[in-house]
Amino acid sequence: MRRRGGAALSAAVLGMVLVLTGCDDLEELPLDDAASGSAQGAGSGRSVSPLDNPDGTEPGLAALTSDADRAEARALIEKVATKGRGPRTGYDRDEFGYAWMDSAPGDIPFARNGCDTRNDLLQRDGEDLRFRSGSDCVVMSMRLDDPYTGRTIEWTKSRAMEVQVDHVMPLSYDWQMGAARWTEGKRQAIANDPLNLMPVDGRTNSSKGDSGPAAWLPPNKQIRCSYAVRFAQVSLKYELPVTPPDKQMMLRQCGG
């Protein structure tokens, strides 16, 4: 998938980002002004519902607001198995392959297309893309409607870490929930599967760490049910359980 951008983007200006840490009752936490008001839900017209995007090849996380969609979301989450979180012993990022490889095995979307995973995801979710001269892969600037904060980010590669590609179901979490016993190929697959990847505000992603939904949810309350659905979709595809508190919190975000 390749798209070429238009005019040059203005310099990126990032506001303060709400940083959430682990807590007992995320649903009750207030949002600051940067994640609410007119900026909330920016770009939602282009975002796709996770219920309509089961392979993760379409952009964003559109909010699930209808009773029917939220009931479908709860039914999906109910299918997720649970168990306690295992030890982190032996975990290393390299156990899931080198970062953003283009050669993930199996039928992972975008794999082996001549472009690394990170740039594939920037192209999937970004708008007004501009590429490195002579390349139709390396994104140099774009506009991103960040689902986690509801803000629009004007991004350039010179400030690369302002946008990070989040593993929705973190790799360390995967390791502790069963991936430690997987083949190398299966670990490479989950690390590069667009279903499990979301370009988002860097500082917000850093605040998440390897937390499950019971300890961390996106600041943007409007997409928390969608985030829970995407977490469940990854869990089900890779037959990875979640902890009982995580499942309870996932259901709660969708009205359960």
PDB file of C-alpha atoms in Angstrom:
ATOM      1  CA  MET A   1       0.000   0.000   0.000  1.00  0.00           C
ATOM      2  CA  ARG A   2       1.518   3.359  -1.039  1.00  0.00           C
ATOM      3  CA  ARG A   3       0.152   6.907  -0.887  1.00  0.00           C
ATOM      4  CA  ARG A   4       1.900  10.150  -1.811  1.00  0.00           C
ATOM      5  CA  GLY A   5       1.253  13.325   0.152  1.00  0.00           C
ATOM      6  CA  GLY A   6       0.591  16.877  -0.994  1.00  0.00           C
ATOM      7  CA  ALA A   7       2.032  20.175   0.224  1.00  0.00           C
ATOM      8  CA  ALA A   8       4.691  20.380   2.923  1.00  0.00           C
ATOM      9  CA  LEU A   9       3.412  20.206   6.472  1.00  0.00           C
ATOM     10  CA  SER A  10       3.935  22.936   9.037  1.00  0.00           C
ATOM     11  CA  ALA A  11       6.201  22.330  12.015  1.00  0.00           C
ATOM     12  CA  ALA A  12       4.768  19.974  14.576  1.00  0.00           C
ATOM     13  CA  VAL A  13       3.391  21.508  17.763  1.00  0.00           C
ATOM     14  CA  LEU A  14       2.607  19.049  20.500  1.00  0.00           C
ATOM     15  CA  GLY A  15       0.538  20.080  23.521  1.00  0.00           C
ATOM     16  CA  MET A  16       0.742  18.579  26.927  1.00  0.00           C
ATOM     17  CA  VAL A  17      -0.396  14.943  26.898  1.00  0.00           C
ATOM     18  CA  LEU A  18      -2.300  13.400  29.744  1.00  0.00           C
ATOM     19  CA  VAL A  19      -0.194  10.644  31.307  1.00  0.00           C
ATOM     20  CA  LEU A  20      -2.100   7.823  32.919  1.00  0.00           C
ATOM     21  CA  THR A  21      -0.503   5.396  35.318  1.00  0.00           C
ATOM     22  CA  GLY A  22      -1.884   2.243  36.873  1.00  0.00           C
ATOM     23  CA  CYS A  23      -5.005   2.793  38.937  1.00  0.00           C
ATOM     24  CA  ASP A  24      -7.962   0.955  40.338  1.00  0.00           C
ATOM     25  CA  ASP A  25     -10.742   2.821  38.576  1.00  0.00           C
ATOM     26  CA  LEU A  26      -9.749   4.346  35.259  1.00  0.00           C
ATOM     27  CA  GLU A  27     -13.320   4.899  34.185  1.00  0.00           C
ATOM     28  CA  GLU A  28     -13.740   7.553  36.858  1.00  0.00           C
ATOM     29  CA  LEU A  29     -10.557   9.492  36.073  1.00  0.00           C
ATOM     30  CA  PRO A  30     -11.171  12.940  34.537  1.00  0.00           C
ATOM     31  CA  LEU A  31      -9.485  13.973  31.314  1.00  0.00           C
ATOM     32  CA  ASP A  32      -7.550  17.210  31.003  1.00  0.00           C
ATOM     33  CA  ASP A  33      -8.354  19.766  28.300  1.00  0.00           C
ATOM     34  CA  ALA A  34      -5.829  18.347  25.866  1.00  0.00           C
ATOM     35  CA  ALA A  35      -7.867  15.148  25.533  1.00  0.00           C
ATOM     36  CA  SER A  36     -11.351  16.612  25.573  1.00  0.00           C
ATOM     37  CA  GLY A  37     -13.472  19.400  24.100  1.00  0.00           C
ATOM     38  CA  SER A  38     -13.194  20.268  20.426  1.00  0.00           C
ATOM     39  CA  ALA A  39     -10.025  18.249  19.933  1.00  0.00           C
ATOM     40  CA  GLN A  40     -11.652  15.053  21.178  1.00  0.00           C
ATOM     41  CA  GLY A  41     -12.324  12.524  18.448  1.00  0.00           C
ATOM     42  CA  ALA A  42     -10.381  14.456  15.799  1.00  0.00           C
ATOM     43  CA  GLY A  43     -10.402  12.684  12.450  1.00  0.00           C
ATOM     44  CA  SER A  44     -13.067  10.216  13.556  1.00  0.00           C
ATOM     45  CA  GLY A  45     -14.670  10.310  10.116  1.00  0.00           C
ATOM     46  CA  ARG A  46     -11.713   8.398   8.657  1.00  0.00           C
ATOM     47  CA  SER A  47     -11.248   5.968  11.524  1.00  0.00           C
ATOM     48  CA  VAL A  48     -12.748   2.510  11.191  1.00  0.00           C
ATOM     49  CA  SER A  49     -14.574   0.546  13.864  1.00  0.00           C
ATOM     50  CA  PRO A  50     -12.527  -2.430  15.080  1.00  0.00           C
ATOM     51  CA  LEU A  51     -15.631  -4.556  14.574  1.00  0.00           C
ATOM     52  CA  ASP A  52     -15.423  -3.724  10.852  1.00  0.00           C
ATOM     53  CA  ASN A  53     -11.646  -4.068  10.706  1.00  0.00           C
ATOM     54  CA  PRO A  54     -10.804  -7.580  11.971  1.00  0.00           C
ATOM     55  CA  ASP A  55      -7.439  -7.771  10.184  1.00  0.00           C
ATOM     56  CA  GLY A  56      -6.206  -4.324  11.233  1.00  0.00           C
ATOM     57  CA  THR A  57      -5.546  -3.094   7.703  1.00  0.00           C
ATOM     58  CA  GLU A  58      -7.776  -0.005   8.001  1.00  0.00           C
ATOM     59  CA  PRO A  59      -6.865   3.120  10.006  1.00  0.00           C
ATOM     60  CA  GLY A  60      -7.716   4.203  13.504  1.00  0.00           C
ATOM     61  CA  LEU A  61     -10.146   3.112  16.204  1.00  0.00           C
ATOM     62  CA  ALA A  62     -13.575   4.614  15.621  1.00  0.00           C
ATOM     63  CA  ALA A  63     -15.743   4.903  18.723  1.00  0.00           C
ATOM     64  CA  LEU A  64     -18.420   2.292  19.347  1.00  0.00           C
ATOM     65  CA  THR A  65     -21.493   4.214  20.458  1.00  0.00           C
ATOM     66  CA  SER A  66     -24.606   2.291  19.452  1.00  0.00           C
ATOM     67  CA  ASP A  67     -26.185  -0.233  21.803  1.00  0.00           C
ATOM     68  CA  ALA A  68     -25.885  -2.899  19.112  1.00  0.00           C
ATOM     69  CA  ASP A  69     -22.165  -2.309  18.555  1.00  0.00           C
ATOM     70  CA  ARG A  70     -21.406  -2.273  22.252  1.00  0.00           C
ATOM     71  CA  ALA A  71     -23.370  -5.492  22.747  1.00  0.00           C
ATOM     72  CA  GLU A  72     -21.363  -7.066  19.894  1.00  0.00           C
ATOM     73  CA  ALA A  73     -18.191  -5.800  21.542  1.00  0.00           C
ATOM     74  CA  ARG A  74     -19.095  -7.405  24.882  1.00  0.00           C
ATOM     75  CA  ALA A  75     -19.906 -10.687  23.167  1.00  0.00           C
ATOM     76  CA  LEU A  76     -16.473 -10.672  21.541  1.00  0.00           C
ATOM     77  CA  ILE A  77     -14.681  -9.850  24.793  1.00  0.00           C
ATOM     78  CA  GLU A  78     -16.585 -12.608  26.603  1.00  0.00           C
ATOM     79  CA  LYS A  79     -14.831 -15.146  24.344  1.00  0.00           C
ATOM     80  CA  VAL A  80     -11.406 -14.190  25.711  1.00  0.00           C
ATOM     81  CA  ALA A  81      -9.858 -16.734  28.084  1.00  0.00           C
ATOM     82  CA  THR A  82      -8.292 -15.680  31.382  1.00  0.00           C
ATOM     83  CA  LYS A  83      -5.383 -16.733  33.562  1.00  0.00           C
ATOM     84  CA  GLY A  84      -2.860 -15.158  35.905  1.00  0.00           C
ATOM     85  CA  ARG A  85       0.085 -13.265  34.523  1.00  0.00           C
ATOM     86  CA  GLY A  86       3.236 -15.391  34.424  1.00  0.00           C
ATOM     87  CA  PRO A  87       6.825 -14.362  35.165  1.00  0.00           C
ATOM     88  CA  ARG A  88       8.750 -11.980  32.892  1.00  0.00           C
ATOM     89  CA  THR A  89      11.827 -14.207  33.155  1.00  0.00           C
ATOM     90  CA  GLY A  90      13.653 -14.502  29.844  1.00  0.00           C
ATOM     91  CA  TYR A  91      11.766 -11.717  28.094  1.00  0.00           C
ATOM     92  CA  ASP A  92      13.707  -9.669  25.552  1.00  0.00           C
ATOM     93  CA  ARG A  93      12.364  -7.596  22.650  1.00  0.00           C
ATOM     94  CA  ASP A  94      14.653  -9.552  20.327  1.00  0.00           C
ATOM     95  CA  GLU A  95      12.702 -12.722  21.152  1.00  0.00           C
ATOM     96  CA  PHE A  96      10.036 -11.240  18.843  1.00  0.00           C
ATOM     97  CA  GLY A  97      12.472 -10.522  16.016  1.00  0.00           C
ATOM     98  CA  TYR A  98      14.241  -7.292  15.188  1.00  0.00           C
ATOM     99  CA  ALA A  99      12.024  -4.235  15.291  1.00  0.00           C
ATOM    100  CA  TRP A 100       9.722  -3.606  12.323  1.00  0.00           C
ATOM    101  CA  MET A 101      10.918  -6.424  10.121  1.00  0.00           C
ATOM    102  CA  ASP A 102       9.283  -6.799   6.703  1.00  0.00           C
ATOM    103  CA  SER A 103       9.650 -10.575   6.706  1.00  0.00           C
ATOM    104  CA  ALA A 104       7.194 -11.768   9.363  1.00  0.00           C
ATOM    105  CA  PRO A 105       6.108 -15.317   8.469  1.00  0.00           C
ATOM    106  CA  GLY A 106       2.618 -16.437   7.567  1.00  0.00           C
ATOM    107  CA  ASP A 107      -0.096 -14.292   6.057  1.00  0.00           C
ATOM    108  CA  ILE A 108       0.539 -11.118   8.073  1.00  0.00           C
ATOM    109  CA  PRO A 109      -0.864  -8.130   6.128  1.00  0.00           C
ATOM    110  CA  PHE A 110       1.742  -5.788   4.579  1.00  0.00           C
ATOM    111  CA  ALA A 111       4.579  -8.292   5.195  1.00  0.00           C
ATOM    112  CA  ARG A 112       7.178  -8.770   2.452  1.00  0.00           C
ATOM    113  CA  ASN A 113       6.019  -5.702   0.502  1.00  0.00           C
ATOM    114  CA  GLY A 114       9.436  -4.027   0.480  1.00  0.00           C
ATOM    115  CA  CYS A 115       8.605  -1.621   3.310  1.00  0.00           C
ATOM    116  CA  ASP A 116       9.210  -2.084   7.039  1.00  0.00           C
ATOM    117  CA  THR A 117       6.312  -2.489   9.460  1.00  0.00           C
ATOM    118  CA  ARG A 118       6.607   0.958  11.075  1.00  0.00           C
ATOM    119  CA  ASN A 119       6.370   2.787   7.756  1.00  0.00           C
ATOM    120  CA  ASP A 120       3.505   0.536   6.673  1.00  0.00           C
ATOM    121  CA  LEU A 121       1.589   1.605   9.776  1.00  0.00           C
ATOM    122  CA  LEU A 122       2.392   5.304   9.310  1.00  0.00           C
ATOM    123  CA  GLN A 123       1.009   4.992   5.787  1.00  0.00           C
ATOM    124  CA  ARG A 124      -2.086   3.156   7.011  1.00  0.00           C
ATOM    125  CA  ASP A 125      -3.037   5.785   9.573  1.00  0.00           C
ATOM    126  CA  GLY A 126      -1.335   8.982   8.400  1.00  0.00           C
ATOM    127  CA  GLU A 127      -2.650  11.643   6.048  1.00  0.00           C
ATOM    128  CA  ASP A 128      -0.879  14.205   3.856  1.00  0.00           C
ATOM    129  CA  LEU A 129       2.071  11.839   3.631  1.00  0.00           C
ATOM    130  CA  ARG A 130       5.419  13.012   2.297  1.00  0.00           C
ATOM    131  CA  PHE A 131       8.107  10.473   1.477  1.00  0.00           C
ATOM    132  CA  ARG A 132      11.879  10.516   1.383  1.00  0.00           C
ATOM    133  CA  SER A 133      13.106  11.561  -2.041  1.00  0.00           C
ATOM    134  CA  GLY A 134      13.216   8.536  -4.321  1.00  0.00           C
ATOM    135  CA  SER A 135      11.239   6.338  -1.893  1.00  0.00           C
ATOM    136  CA  ASP A 136       7.619   5.268  -1.747  1.00  0.00           C
ATOM    137  CA  CYS A 137       8.202   3.693   1.692  1.00  0.00           C
ATOM    138  CA  VAL A 138       9.949   6.004   4.155  1.00  0.00           C
ATOM    139  CA  VAL A 139       7.489   8.548   5.528  1.00  0.00           C
ATOM    140  CA  MET A 140       9.148  11.902   6.288  1.00  0.00           C
ATOM    141  CA  SER A 141       6.079  13.846   7.457  1.00  0.00           C
ATOM    142  CA  MET A 142       2.359  13.347   7.924  1.00  0.00           C
ATOM    143  CA  ARG A 143      -0.704  14.319   9.894  1.00  0.00           C
ATOM    144  CA  LEU A 144      -1.925  11.749  12.424  1.00  0.00           C
ATOM    145  CA  ASP A 145      -5.304  11.761  14.153  1.00  0.00           C
ATOM    146  CA  ASP A 146      -4.191  10.057  17.354  1.00  0.00           C
ATOM    147  CA  PRO A 147      -6.926   7.776  18.728  1.00  0.00           C
ATOM    148  CA  TYR A 148      -5.380   7.563  22.198  1.00  0.00           C
ATOM    149  CA  THR A 149      -5.586  11.303  22.942  1.00  0.00           C
ATOM    150  CA  GLY A 150      -8.120  12.497  20.345  1.00  0.00           C
ATOM    151  CA  ARG A 151      -5.584  15.075  19.135  1.00  0.00           C
ATOM    152  CA  THR A 152      -4.144  15.753  15.702  1.00  0.00           C
ATOM    153  CA  ILE A 153      -0.347  15.520  15.495  1.00  0.00           C
ATOM    154  CA  GLU A 154       1.656  17.187  12.724  1.00  0.00           C
ATOM    155  CA  TRP A 155       4.661  14.866  12.598  1.00  0.00           C
ATOM    156  CA  THR A 156       8.065  14.950  10.934  1.00  0.00           C
ATOM    157  CA  LYS A 157      10.750  12.275  10.946  1.00  0.00           C
ATOM    158  CA  SER A 158      13.215  14.689  12.547  1.00  0.00           C
ATOM    159  CA  ARG A 159      11.126  14.271  15.715  1.00  0.00           C
ATOM    160  CA  ALA A 160      10.504  10.566  15.192  1.00  0.00           C
ATOM    161  CA  MET A 161       9.632   9.665  18.794  1.00  0.00           C
ATOM    162  CA  GLU A 162       6.673  12.055  18.916  1.00  0.00           C
ATOM    163  CA  VAL A 163       4.779   9.245  17.205  1.00  0.00           C
ATOM    164  CA  GLN A 164       5.366   5.686  18.384  1.00  0.00           C
ATOM    165  CA  VAL A 165       3.780   2.497  17.071  1.00  0.00           C
ATOM    166  CA  ASP A 166       2.080   0.861  20.048  1.00  0.00           C
ATOM    167  CA  HIS A 167       1.694  -2.876  20.472  1.00  0.00           C
ATOM    168  CA  VAL A 168      -1.898  -2.857  21.722  1.00  0.00           C
ATOM    169  CA  MET A 169      -1.270  -6.147  23.489  1.00  0.00           C
ATOM    170  CA  PRO A 170       2.287  -5.445  24.712  1.00  0.00           C
ATOM    171  CA  LEU A 171       5.011  -7.911  23.805  1.00  0.00           C
ATOM    172  CA  SER A 172       6.093  -8.377  27.420  1.00  0.00           C
ATOM    173  CA  TYR A 173       2.451  -9.059  28.321  1.00  0.00           C
ATOM    174  CA  ASP A 174       2.312 -11.612  25.463  1.00  0.00           C
ATOM    175  CA  TRP A 175       5.439 -13.277  26.829  1.00  0.00           C
ATOM    176  CA  GLN A 176       3.959 -13.593  30.301  1.00  0.00           C
ATOM    177  CA  MET A 177       0.630 -14.895  29.000  1.00  0.00           C
ATOM    178  CA  GLY A 178       2.110 -17.706  26.904  1.00  0.00           C
ATOM    179  CA  ALA A 179       4.279 -16.385  24.066  1.00  0.00           C
ATOM    180  CA  ALA A 180       7.417 -17.525  25.921  1.00  0.00           C
ATOM    181  CA  ARG A 181       6.537 -21.037  24.719  1.00  0.00           C
ATOM    182  CA  TRP A 182       5.837 -20.043  21.099  1.00  0.00           C
ATOM    183  CA  THR A 183       8.001 -20.583  18.055  1.00  0.00           C
ATOM    184  CA  GLU A 184      10.136 -17.658  16.954  1.00  0.00           C
ATOM    185  CA  GLY A 185       7.970 -17.250  13.863  1.00  0.00           C
ATOM    186  CA  LYS A 186       4.754 -16.839  15.813  1.00  0.00           C
ATOM    187  CA  ARG A 187       6.367 -14.215  18.046  1.00  0.00           C
ATOM    188  CA  GLN A 188       7.560 -12.337  14.959  1.00  0.00           C
ATOM    189  CA  ALA A 189       4.031 -12.464  13.608  1.00  0.00           C
ATOM    190  CA  ILE A 190       2.344 -10.851  16.629  1.00  0.00           C
ATOM    191  CA  ALA A 191       5.075  -8.206  16.815  1.00  0.00           C
ATOM    192  CA  ASN A 192       4.422  -7.102  13.226  1.00  0.00           C
ATOM    193  CA  ASP A 193       0.712  -7.812  12.804  1.00  0.00           C
ATOM    194  CA  PRO A 194      -1.175  -4.567  11.990  1.00  0.00           C
ATOM    195  CA  LEU A 195      -4.040  -5.888  14.107  1.00  0.00           C
ATOM    196  CA  ASN A 196      -1.787  -5.357  17.133  1.00  0.00           C
ATOM    197  CA  LEU A 197      -0.222  -2.049  16.045  1.00  0.00           C
ATOM    198  CA  MET A 198      -1.382   1.552  16.426  1.00  0.00           C
ATOM    199  CA  PRO A 199       0.617   4.750  15.662  1.00  0.00           C
ATOM    200  CA  VAL A 200      -0.055   7.084  18.587  1.00  0.00           C
ATOM    201  CA  ASP A 201       1.326   9.978  20.613  1.00  0.00           C
ATOM    202  CA  GLY A 202       4.745   8.915  21.887  1.00  0.00           C
ATOM    203  CA  ARG A 203       4.511  10.157  25.460  1.00  0.00           C
ATOM    204  CA  THR A 204       1.099   8.585  25.938  1.00  0.00           C
ATOM    205  CA  ASN A 205       2.402   5.275  24.635  1.00  0.00           C
ATOM    206  CA  SER A 206       5.419   5.463  26.941  1.00  0.00           C
ATOM    207  CA  SER A 207       3.082   5.868  29.914  1.00  0.00           C
ATOM    208  CA  LYS A 208       1.422   2.560  29.043  1.00  0.00           C
ATOM    209  CA  GLY A 209       4.528   0.376  29.296  1.00  0.00           C
ATOM    210  CA  ASP A 210       3.471  -3.280  29.313  1.00  0.00           C
ATOM    211  CA  SER A 211       0.203  -2.648  31.168  1.00  0.00           C
ATOM    212  CA  GLY A 212      -3.025  -4.479  30.496  1.00  0.00           C
ATOM    213  CA  PRO A 213      -6.392  -2.661  30.428  1.00  0.00           C
ATOM    214  CA  ALA A 214      -6.905  -2.946  34.189  1.00  0.00           C
ATOM    215  CA  ALA A 215      -3.876  -0.690  34.751  1.00  0.00           C
ATOM    216  CA  TRP A 216      -3.924   1.530  31.651  1.00  0.00           C
ATOM    217  CA  LEU A 217      -6.492   2.798  29.173  1.00  0.00           C
ATOM    218  CA  PRO A 218      -6.232   5.525  26.512  1.00  0.00           C
ATOM    219  CA  PRO A 219      -6.918   9.043  27.844  1.00  0.00           C
ATOM    220  CA  ASN A 220      -9.579   9.481  25.148  1.00  0.00           C
ATOM    221  CA  LYS A 221     -12.631   7.927  26.825  1.00  0.00           C
ATOM    222  CA  GLN A 222     -14.575   7.823  23.564  1.00  0.00           C
ATOM    223  CA  ILE A 223     -12.438   5.016  22.136  1.00  0.00           C
ATOM    224  CA  ARG A 224     -11.901   2.912  25.268  1.00  0.00           C
ATOM    225  CA  CYS A 225     -14.472   0.327  24.192  1.00  0.00           C
ATOM    226  CA  SER A 226     -12.819   0.149  20.766  1.00  0.00           C
ATOM    227  CA  TYR A 227      -9.426  -0.271  22.436  1.00  0.00           C
ATOM    228  CA  ALA A 228     -10.832  -3.131  24.535  1.00  0.00           C
ATOM    229  CA  VAL A 229     -12.206  -4.775  21.389  1.00  0.00           C
ATOM    230  CA  ARG A 230      -8.857  -4.514  19.624  1.00  0.00           C
ATOM    231  CA  PHE A 231      -7.111  -6.015  22.679  1.00  0.00           C
ATOM    232  CA  ALA A 232      -9.633  -8.870  22.556  1.00  0.00           C
ATOM    233  CA  GLN A 233      -9.169  -9.369  18.817  1.00  0.00           C
ATOM    234  CA  VAL A 234      -5.429  -9.848  19.274  1.00  0.00           C
ATOM    235  CA  SER A 235      -6.006 -12.155  22.241  1.00  0.00           C
ATOM    236  CA  LEU A 236      -8.398 -14.341  20.267  1.00  0.00           C
ATOM    237  CA  LYS A 237      -6.339 -14.447  17.067  1.00  0.00           C
ATOM    238  CA  TYR A 238      -3.223 -15.598  18.920  1.00  0.00           C
ATOM    239  CA  GLU A 239      -5.018 -17.661  21.570  1.00  0.00           C
ATOM    240  CA  LEU A 240      -3.491 -15.646  24.388  1.00  0.00           C
ATOM    241  CA  PRO A 241      -5.481 -15.245  27.605  1.00  0.00           C
ATOM    242  CA  VAL A 242      -5.728 -12.018  29.561  1.00  0.00           C
ATOM    243  CA  THR A 243      -5.818 -11.600  33.338  1.00  0.00           C
ATOM    244  CA  PRO A 244      -9.257 -11.679  35.018  1.00  0.00           C
ATOM    245  CA  PRO A 245      -8.992  -7.978  36.060  1.00  0.00           C
ATOM    246  CA  ASP A 246      -8.086  -7.026  32.489  1.00  0.00           C
ATOM    247  CA  LYS A 247     -11.106  -8.839  31.084  1.00  0.00           C
ATOM    248  CA  GLN A 248     -13.382  -7.267  33.667  1.00  0.00           C
ATOM    249  CA  MET A 249     -12.100  -3.801  32.754  1.00  0.00           C
ATOM    250  CA  MET A 250     -12.468  -4.535  29.022  1.00  0.00           C
ATOM    251  CA  LEU A 251     -16.119  -5.487  29.507  1.00  0.00           C
ATOM    252  CA  ARG A 252     -16.711  -2.429  31.640  1.00  0.00           C
ATOM    253  CA  GLN A 253     -15.531  -0.108  28.861  1.00  0.00           C
ATOM    254  CA  CYS A 254     -18.279  -1.497  26.634  1.00  0.00           C
ATOM    255  CA  GLY A 255     -21.013  -1.282  29.226  1.00  0.00           C
ATOM    256  CA  GLY A 256     -20.586  -4.711  30.772  1.00  0.00           C
TER     257      GLY A 256
END
